[in-house]
PDB file of C-alpha atoms and ligand atoms in Angstrom:
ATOM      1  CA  UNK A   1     -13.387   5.307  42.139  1.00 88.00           C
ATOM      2  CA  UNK A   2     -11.313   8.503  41.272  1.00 88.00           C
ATOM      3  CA  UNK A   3      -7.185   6.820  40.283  1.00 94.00           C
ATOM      4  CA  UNK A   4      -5.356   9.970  41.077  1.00 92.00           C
ATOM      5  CA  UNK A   5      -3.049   8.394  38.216  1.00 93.00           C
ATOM      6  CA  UNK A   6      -5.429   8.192  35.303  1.00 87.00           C
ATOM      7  CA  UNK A   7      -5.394  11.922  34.435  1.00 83.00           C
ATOM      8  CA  UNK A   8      -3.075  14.780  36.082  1.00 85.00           C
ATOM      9  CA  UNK A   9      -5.315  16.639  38.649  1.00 89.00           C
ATOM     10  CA  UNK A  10      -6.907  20.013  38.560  1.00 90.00           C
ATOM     11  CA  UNK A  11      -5.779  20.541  42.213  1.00 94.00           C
ATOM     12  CA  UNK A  12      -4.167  19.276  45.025  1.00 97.00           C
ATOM     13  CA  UNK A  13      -5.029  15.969  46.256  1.00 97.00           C
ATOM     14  CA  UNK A  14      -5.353  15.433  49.849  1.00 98.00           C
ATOM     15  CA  UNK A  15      -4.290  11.979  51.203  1.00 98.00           C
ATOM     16  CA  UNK A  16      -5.534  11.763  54.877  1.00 98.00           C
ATOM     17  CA  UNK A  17      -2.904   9.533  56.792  1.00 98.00           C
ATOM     18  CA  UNK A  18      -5.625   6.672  59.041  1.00 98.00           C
ATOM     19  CA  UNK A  19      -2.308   6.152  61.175  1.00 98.00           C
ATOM     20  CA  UNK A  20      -3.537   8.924  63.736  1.00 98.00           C
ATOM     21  CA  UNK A  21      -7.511   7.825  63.108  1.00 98.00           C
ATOM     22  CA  UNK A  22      -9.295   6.602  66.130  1.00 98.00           C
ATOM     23  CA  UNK A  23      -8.558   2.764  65.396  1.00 98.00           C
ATOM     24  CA  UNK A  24     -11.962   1.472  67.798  1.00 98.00           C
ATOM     25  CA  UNK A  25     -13.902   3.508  65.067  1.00 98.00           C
ATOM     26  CA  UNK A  26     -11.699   3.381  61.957  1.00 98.00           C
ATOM     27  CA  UNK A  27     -14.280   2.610  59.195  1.00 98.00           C
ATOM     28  CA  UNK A  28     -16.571   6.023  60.659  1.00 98.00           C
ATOM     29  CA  UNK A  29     -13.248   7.852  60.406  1.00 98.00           C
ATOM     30  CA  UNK A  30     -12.116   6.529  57.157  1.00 98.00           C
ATOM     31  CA  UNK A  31     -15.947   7.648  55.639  1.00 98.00           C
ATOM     32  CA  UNK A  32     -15.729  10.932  57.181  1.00 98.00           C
ATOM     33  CA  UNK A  33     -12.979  12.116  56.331  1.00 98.00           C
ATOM     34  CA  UNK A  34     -13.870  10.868  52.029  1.00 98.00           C
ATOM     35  CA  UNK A  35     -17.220  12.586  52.703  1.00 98.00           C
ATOM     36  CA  UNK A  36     -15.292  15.996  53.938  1.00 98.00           C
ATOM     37  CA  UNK A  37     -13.616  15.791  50.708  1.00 98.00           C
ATOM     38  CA  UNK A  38     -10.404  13.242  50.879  1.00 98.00           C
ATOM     39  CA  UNK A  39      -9.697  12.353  47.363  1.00 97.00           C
ATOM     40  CA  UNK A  40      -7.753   8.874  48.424  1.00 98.00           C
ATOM     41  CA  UNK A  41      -7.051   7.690  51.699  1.00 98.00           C
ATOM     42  CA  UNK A  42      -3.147   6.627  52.724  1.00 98.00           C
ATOM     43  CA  UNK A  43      -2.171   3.295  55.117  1.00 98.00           C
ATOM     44  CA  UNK A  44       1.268   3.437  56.728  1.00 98.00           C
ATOM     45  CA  UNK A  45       2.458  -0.011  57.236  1.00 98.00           C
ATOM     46  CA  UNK A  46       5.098  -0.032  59.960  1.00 98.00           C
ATOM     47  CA  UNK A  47       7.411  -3.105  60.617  1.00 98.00           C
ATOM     48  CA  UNK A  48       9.051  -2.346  63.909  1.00 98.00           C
ATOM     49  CA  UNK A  49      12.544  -3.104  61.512  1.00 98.00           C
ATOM     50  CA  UNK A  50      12.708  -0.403  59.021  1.00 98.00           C
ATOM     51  CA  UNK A  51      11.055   2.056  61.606  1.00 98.00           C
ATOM     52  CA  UNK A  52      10.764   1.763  65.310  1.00 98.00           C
ATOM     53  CA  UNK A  53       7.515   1.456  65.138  1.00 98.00           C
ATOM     54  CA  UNK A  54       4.371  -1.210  64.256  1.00 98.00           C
ATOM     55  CA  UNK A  55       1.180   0.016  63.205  1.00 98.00           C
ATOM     56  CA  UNK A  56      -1.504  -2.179  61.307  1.00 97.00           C
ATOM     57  CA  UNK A  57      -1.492  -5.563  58.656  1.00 98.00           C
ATOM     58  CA  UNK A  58      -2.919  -6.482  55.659  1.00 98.00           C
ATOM     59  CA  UNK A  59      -6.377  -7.261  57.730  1.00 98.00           C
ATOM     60  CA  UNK A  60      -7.327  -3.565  59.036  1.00 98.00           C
ATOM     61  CA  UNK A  61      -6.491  -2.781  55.023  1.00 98.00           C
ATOM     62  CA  UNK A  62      -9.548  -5.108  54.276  1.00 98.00           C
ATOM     63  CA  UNK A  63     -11.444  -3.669  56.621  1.00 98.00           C
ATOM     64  CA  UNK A  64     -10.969  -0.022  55.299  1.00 98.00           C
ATOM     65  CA  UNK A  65     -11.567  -1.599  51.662  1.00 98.00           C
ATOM     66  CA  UNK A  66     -14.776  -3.154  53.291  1.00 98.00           C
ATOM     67  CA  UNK A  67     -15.814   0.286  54.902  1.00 98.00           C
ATOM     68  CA  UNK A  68     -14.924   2.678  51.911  1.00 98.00           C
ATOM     69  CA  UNK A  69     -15.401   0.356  48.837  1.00 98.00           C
ATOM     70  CA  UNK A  70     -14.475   3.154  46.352  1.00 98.00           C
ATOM     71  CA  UNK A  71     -11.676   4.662  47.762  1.00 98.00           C
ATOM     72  CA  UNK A  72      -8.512   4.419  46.117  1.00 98.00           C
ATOM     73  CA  UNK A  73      -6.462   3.175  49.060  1.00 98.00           C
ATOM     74  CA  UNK A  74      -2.750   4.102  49.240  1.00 98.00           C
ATOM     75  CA  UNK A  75      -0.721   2.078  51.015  1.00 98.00           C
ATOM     76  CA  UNK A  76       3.166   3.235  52.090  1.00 98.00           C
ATOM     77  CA  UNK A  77       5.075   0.222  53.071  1.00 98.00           C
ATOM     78  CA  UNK A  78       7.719   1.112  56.017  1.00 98.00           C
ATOM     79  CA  UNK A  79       9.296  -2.269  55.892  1.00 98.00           C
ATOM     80  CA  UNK A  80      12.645  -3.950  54.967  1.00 98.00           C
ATOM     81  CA  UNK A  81      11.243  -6.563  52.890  1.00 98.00           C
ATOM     82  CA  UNK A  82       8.344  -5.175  50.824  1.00 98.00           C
ATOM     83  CA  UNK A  83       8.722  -8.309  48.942  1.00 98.00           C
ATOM     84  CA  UNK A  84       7.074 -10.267  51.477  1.00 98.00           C
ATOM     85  CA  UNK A  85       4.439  -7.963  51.587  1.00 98.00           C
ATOM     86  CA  UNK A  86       3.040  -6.195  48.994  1.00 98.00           C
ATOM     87  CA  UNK A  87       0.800  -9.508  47.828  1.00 98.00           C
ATOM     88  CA  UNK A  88      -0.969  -9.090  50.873  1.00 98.00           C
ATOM     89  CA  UNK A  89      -2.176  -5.800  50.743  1.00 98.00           C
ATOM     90  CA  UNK A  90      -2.810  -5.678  47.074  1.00 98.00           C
ATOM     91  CA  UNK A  91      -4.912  -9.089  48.625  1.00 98.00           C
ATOM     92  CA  UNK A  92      -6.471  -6.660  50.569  1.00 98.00           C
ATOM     93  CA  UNK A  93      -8.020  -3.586  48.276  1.00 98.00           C
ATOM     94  CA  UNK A  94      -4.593  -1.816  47.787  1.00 98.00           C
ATOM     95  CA  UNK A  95      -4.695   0.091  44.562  1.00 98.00           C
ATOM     96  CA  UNK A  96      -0.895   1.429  45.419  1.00 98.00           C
ATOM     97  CA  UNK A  97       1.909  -0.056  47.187  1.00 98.00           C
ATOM     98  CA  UNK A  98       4.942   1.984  47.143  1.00 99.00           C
ATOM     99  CA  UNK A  99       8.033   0.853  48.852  1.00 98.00           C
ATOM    100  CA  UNK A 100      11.299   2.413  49.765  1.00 98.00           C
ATOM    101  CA  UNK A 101      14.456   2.897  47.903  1.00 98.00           C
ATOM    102  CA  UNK A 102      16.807   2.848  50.948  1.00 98.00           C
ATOM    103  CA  UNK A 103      15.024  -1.225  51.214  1.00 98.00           C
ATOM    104  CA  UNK A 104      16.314  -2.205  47.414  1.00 98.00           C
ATOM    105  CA  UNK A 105      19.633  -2.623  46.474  1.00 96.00           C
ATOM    106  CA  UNK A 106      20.300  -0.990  43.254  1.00 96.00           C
ATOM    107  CA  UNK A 107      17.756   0.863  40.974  1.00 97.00           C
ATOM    108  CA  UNK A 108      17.391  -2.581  38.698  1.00 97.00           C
ATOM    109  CA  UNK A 109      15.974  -4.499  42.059  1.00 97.00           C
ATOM    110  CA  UNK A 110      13.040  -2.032  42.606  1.00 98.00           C
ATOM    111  CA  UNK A 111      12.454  -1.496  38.946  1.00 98.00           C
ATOM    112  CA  UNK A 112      11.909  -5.586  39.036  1.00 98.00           C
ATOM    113  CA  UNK A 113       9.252  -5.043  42.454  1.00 98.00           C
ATOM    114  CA  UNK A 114       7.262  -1.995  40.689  1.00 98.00           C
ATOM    115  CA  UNK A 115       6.969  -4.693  37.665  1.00 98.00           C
ATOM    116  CA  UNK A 116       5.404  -7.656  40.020  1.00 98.00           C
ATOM    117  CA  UNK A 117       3.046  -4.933  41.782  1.00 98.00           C
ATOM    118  CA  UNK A 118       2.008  -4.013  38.491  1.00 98.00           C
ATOM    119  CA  UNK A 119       1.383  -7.502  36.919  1.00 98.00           C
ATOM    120  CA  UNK A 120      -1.136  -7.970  39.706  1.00 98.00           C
ATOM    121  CA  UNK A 121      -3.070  -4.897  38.867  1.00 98.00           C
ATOM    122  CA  UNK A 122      -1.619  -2.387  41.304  1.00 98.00           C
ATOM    123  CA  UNK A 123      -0.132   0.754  41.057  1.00 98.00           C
ATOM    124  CA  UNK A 124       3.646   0.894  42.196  1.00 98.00           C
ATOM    125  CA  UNK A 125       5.178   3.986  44.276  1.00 98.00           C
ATOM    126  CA  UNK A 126       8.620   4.835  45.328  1.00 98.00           C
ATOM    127  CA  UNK A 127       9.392   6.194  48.626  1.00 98.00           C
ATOM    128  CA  UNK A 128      12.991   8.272  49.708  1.00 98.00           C
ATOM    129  CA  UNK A 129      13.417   9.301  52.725  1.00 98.00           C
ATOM    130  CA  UNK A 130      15.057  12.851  54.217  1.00 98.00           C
ATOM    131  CA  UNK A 131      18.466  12.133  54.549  1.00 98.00           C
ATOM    132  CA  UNK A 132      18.485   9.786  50.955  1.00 98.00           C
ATOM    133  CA  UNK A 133      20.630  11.895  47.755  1.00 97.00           C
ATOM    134  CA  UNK A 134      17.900  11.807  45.530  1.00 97.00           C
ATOM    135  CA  UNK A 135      20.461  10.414  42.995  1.00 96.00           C
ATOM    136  CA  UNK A 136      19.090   7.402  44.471  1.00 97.00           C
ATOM    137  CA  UNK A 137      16.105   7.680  42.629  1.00 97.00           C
ATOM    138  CA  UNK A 138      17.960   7.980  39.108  1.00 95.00           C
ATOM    139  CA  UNK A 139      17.126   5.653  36.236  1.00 96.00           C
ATOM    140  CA  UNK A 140      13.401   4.124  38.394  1.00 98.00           C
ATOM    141  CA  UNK A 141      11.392   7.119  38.312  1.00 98.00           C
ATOM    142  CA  UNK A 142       9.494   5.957  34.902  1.00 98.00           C
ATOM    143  CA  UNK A 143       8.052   2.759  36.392  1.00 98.00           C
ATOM    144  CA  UNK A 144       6.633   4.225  39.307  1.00 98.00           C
ATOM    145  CA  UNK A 145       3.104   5.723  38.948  1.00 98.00           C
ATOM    146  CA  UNK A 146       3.665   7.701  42.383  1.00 98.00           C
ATOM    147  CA  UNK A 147       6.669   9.367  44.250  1.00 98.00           C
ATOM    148  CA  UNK A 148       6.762   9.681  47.268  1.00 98.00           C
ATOM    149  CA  UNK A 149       8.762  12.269  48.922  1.00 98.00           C
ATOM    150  CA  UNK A 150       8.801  12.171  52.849  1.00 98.00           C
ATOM    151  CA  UNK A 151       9.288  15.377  54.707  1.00 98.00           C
ATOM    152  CA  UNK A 152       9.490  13.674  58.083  1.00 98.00           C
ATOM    153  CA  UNK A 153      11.903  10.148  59.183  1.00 98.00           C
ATOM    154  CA  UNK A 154       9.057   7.976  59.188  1.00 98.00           C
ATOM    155  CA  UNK A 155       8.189   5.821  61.950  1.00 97.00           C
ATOM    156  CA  UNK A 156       5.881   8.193  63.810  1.00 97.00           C
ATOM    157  CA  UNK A 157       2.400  10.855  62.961  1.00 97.00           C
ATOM    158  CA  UNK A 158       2.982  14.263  64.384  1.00 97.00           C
ATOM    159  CA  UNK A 159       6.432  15.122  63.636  1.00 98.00           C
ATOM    160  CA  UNK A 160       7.760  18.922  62.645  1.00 98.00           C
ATOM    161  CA  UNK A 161       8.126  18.910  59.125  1.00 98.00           C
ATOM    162  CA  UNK A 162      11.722  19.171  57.231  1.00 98.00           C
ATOM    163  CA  UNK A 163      11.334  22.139  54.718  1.00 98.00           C
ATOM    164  CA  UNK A 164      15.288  20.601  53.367  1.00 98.00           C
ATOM    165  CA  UNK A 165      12.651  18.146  51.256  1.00 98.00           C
ATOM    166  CA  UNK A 166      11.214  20.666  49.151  1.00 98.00           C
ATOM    167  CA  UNK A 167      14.855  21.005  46.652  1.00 97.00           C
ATOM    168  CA  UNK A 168      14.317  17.265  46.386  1.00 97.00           C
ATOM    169  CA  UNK A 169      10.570  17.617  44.974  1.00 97.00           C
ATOM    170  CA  UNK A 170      11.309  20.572  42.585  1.00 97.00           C
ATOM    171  CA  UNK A 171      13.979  18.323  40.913  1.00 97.00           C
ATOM    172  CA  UNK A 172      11.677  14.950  41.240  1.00 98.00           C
ATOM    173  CA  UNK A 173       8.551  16.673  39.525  1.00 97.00           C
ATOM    174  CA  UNK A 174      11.250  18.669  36.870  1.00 97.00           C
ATOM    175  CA  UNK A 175      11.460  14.552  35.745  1.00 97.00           C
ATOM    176  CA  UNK A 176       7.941  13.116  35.912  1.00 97.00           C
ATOM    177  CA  UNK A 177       5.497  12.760  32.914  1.00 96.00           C
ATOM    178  CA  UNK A 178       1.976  14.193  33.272  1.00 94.00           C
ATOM    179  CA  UNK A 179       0.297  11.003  34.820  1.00 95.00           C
ATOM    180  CA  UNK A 180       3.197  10.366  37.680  1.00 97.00           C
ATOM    181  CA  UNK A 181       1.842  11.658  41.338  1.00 98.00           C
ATOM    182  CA  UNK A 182       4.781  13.288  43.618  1.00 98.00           C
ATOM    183  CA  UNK A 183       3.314  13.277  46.712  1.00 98.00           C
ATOM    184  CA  UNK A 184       4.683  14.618  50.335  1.00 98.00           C
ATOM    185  CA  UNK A 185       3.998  12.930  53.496  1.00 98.00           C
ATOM    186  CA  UNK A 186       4.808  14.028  56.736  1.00 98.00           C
ATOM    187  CA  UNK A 187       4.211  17.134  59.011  1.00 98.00           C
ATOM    188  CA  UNK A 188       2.072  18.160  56.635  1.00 98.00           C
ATOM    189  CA  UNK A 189      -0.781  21.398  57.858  1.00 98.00           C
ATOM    190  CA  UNK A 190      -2.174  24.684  57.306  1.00 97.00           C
ATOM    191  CA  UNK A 191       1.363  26.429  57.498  1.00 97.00           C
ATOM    192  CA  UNK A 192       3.465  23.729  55.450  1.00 98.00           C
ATOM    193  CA  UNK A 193       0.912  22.697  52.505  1.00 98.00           C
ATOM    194  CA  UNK A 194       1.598  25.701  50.557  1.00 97.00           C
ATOM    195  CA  UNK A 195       5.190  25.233  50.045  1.00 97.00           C
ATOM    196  CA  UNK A 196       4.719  21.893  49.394  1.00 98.00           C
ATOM    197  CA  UNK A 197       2.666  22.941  46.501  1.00 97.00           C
ATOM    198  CA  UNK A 198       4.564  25.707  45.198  1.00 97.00           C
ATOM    199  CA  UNK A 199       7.449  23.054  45.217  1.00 97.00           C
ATOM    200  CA  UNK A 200       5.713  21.008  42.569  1.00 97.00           C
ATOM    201  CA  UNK A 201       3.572  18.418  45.070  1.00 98.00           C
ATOM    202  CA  UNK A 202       0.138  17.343  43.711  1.00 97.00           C
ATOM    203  CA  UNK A 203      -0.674  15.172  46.769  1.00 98.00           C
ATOM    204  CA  UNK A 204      -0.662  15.613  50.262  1.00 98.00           C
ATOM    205  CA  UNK A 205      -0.624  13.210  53.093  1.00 98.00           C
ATOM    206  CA  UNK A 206      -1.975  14.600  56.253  1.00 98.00           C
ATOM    207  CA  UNK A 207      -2.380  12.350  59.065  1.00 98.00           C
ATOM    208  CA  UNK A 208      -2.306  14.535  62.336  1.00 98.00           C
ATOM    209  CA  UNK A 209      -3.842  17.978  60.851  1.00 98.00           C
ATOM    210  CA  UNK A 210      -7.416  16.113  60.102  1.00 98.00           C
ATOM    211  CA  UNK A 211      -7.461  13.249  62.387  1.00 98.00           C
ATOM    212  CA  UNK A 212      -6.698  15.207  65.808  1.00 98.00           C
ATOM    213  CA  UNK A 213      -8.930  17.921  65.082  1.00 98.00           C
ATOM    214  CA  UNK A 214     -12.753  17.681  65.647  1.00 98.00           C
ATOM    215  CA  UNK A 215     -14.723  16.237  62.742  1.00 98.00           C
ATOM    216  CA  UNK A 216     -16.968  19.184  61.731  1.00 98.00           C
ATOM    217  CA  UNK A 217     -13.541  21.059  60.695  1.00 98.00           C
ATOM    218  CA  UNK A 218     -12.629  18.146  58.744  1.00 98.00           C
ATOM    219  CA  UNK A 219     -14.503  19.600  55.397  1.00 98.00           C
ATOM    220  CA  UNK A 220     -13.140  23.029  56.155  1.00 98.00           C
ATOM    221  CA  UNK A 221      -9.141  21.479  56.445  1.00 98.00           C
ATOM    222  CA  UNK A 222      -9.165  19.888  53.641  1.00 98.00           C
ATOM    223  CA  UNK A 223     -10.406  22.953  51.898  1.00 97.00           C
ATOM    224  CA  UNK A 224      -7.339  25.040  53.063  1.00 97.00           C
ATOM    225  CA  UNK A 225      -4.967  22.399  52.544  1.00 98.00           C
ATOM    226  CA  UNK A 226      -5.150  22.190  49.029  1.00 95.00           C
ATOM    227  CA  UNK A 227      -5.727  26.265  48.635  1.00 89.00           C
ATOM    228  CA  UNK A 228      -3.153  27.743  46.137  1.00 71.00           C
ATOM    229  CA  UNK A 229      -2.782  31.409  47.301  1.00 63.00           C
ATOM    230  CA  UNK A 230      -0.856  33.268  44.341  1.00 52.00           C
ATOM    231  CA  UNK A 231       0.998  36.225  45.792  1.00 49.00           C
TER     232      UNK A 231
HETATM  233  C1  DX5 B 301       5.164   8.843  58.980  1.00 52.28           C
HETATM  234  C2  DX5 B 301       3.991   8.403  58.138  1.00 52.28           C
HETATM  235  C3  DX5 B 301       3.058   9.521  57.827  1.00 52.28           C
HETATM  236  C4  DX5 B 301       2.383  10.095  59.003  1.00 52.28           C
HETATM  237  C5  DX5 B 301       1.934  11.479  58.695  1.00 52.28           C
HETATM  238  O1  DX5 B 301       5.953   7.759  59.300  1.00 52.28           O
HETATM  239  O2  DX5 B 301       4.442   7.879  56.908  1.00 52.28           O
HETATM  240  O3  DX5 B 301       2.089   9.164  56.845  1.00 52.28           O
HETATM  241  O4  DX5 B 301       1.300   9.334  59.434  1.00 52.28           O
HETATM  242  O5  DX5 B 301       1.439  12.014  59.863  1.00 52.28           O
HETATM  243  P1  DX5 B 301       1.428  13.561  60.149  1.00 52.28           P
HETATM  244  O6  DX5 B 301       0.605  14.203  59.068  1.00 52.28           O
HETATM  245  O7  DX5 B 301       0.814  13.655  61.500  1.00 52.28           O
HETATM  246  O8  DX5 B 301       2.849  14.044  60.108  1.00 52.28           O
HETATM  247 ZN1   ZN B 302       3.035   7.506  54.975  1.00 52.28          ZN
END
């Protein structure tokens, strides 16, 4: 199993997003889109609370685990109490939880969660979302393995993305040490990844851009979305 944490990357890493998979065939999807050339796959977990919207529990996480056993799985918790459920998924083949910072009330609380994901062998991440002052994040960012910057309100796949996010990442990855991920999830395609990687993003969530295309371009997607063009 590649840990997109162990060493800093030689390139992009691209994150396909199983919310907009075909669910009656999720396990062919999740393996087709690792054999095009997915470096980790990324679960949204969606309470109907924090977002208006449900979307899957700790059990289709086993399956995916059970389909793709060397996959570093990725899972972004959408909920208000991430305490009650980041057990579960790490239960479940998670290798990263991350949570959000708009759930915990003051930088000591989620410092104290990224500790108890740890202690059970998982990677923690920290999620802020597009209206959130980044000052939020100040005084966590070194116990978090992963930050996660989200480019869309979350809740939904297929949104436009919100370019605003990209001043956020430069000063995020101006702050992280060489094995920290900053990753960018939402909205993400062929005409967004580039800024998103001149802004300082190593990782890519795309959920709508591989998954609602047809699978032979899969390979060839991927491919562009982590292309560097230097002009
Ligand atoms: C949004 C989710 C995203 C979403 C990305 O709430 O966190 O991961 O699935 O989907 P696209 O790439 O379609 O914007
Ligand atoms: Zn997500």
């Amino acid at each position: 199993m590649i840990d997109p944490c162990d060493h800093p990357p030689k390139r992009p890493l691209i994150a396909p997003s199983i919310l907009a998979a075909d669910f009656a065939n999720l396990g062919d999807d999740c393996r087709a889109a690792m054999d095009a050339g997915a470096d980790l796959l990324h679960i949204d977990i969606m309470d109907g609370h924090f977002v208006p919207n449900l979307s899957m529990g700790p059990a289709i996480c086993a399956s995916v685990r059970k389909a793709c056993p060397d996959t570093f799985l990725d899972v972004h918790l959408m909920v208000t109490d991430p305490w009650a459920y980041f057990r579960p998924f790490i239960d479940s083949g998670a290798n990263l939880v991350s949570f959000h910072i708009e759930v915990c009330e003051s930088a000591q609380h989620a410092i104290e969660l990224a500790g108890q994901i740890r202690e059970l062998g998982c990677r923690p991440g920290i999620v802020i979302n597009p209206p959130t002052d980044v000052r939020a994040l100040m005084g966590t960012l070194d116990a978090f393995d992963l930050i996660l910057v989200m480019s869309v309100n979350p809740g939904f796949g297929g949104q436009a993305f919100i370019p605003e996010v990209l001043e956020k990442g430069k000063w995020i990855r101006s702050q992280l040490a060489e094995h920290q991920r900053l990753e960018i999830d939402g909205g993400i395609n062929l005409s967004t990844s580039q800024s998103a990687i001149k802004s300082g993003f190593d990782t890519l969530v795309a959920g709508s851009a591989i998954f609602n295309k047809p699978r032979i371009e899969w390979c060839s997607i991927i491919e562009q979305l982590r292309e560097t063009q230097v002009c």
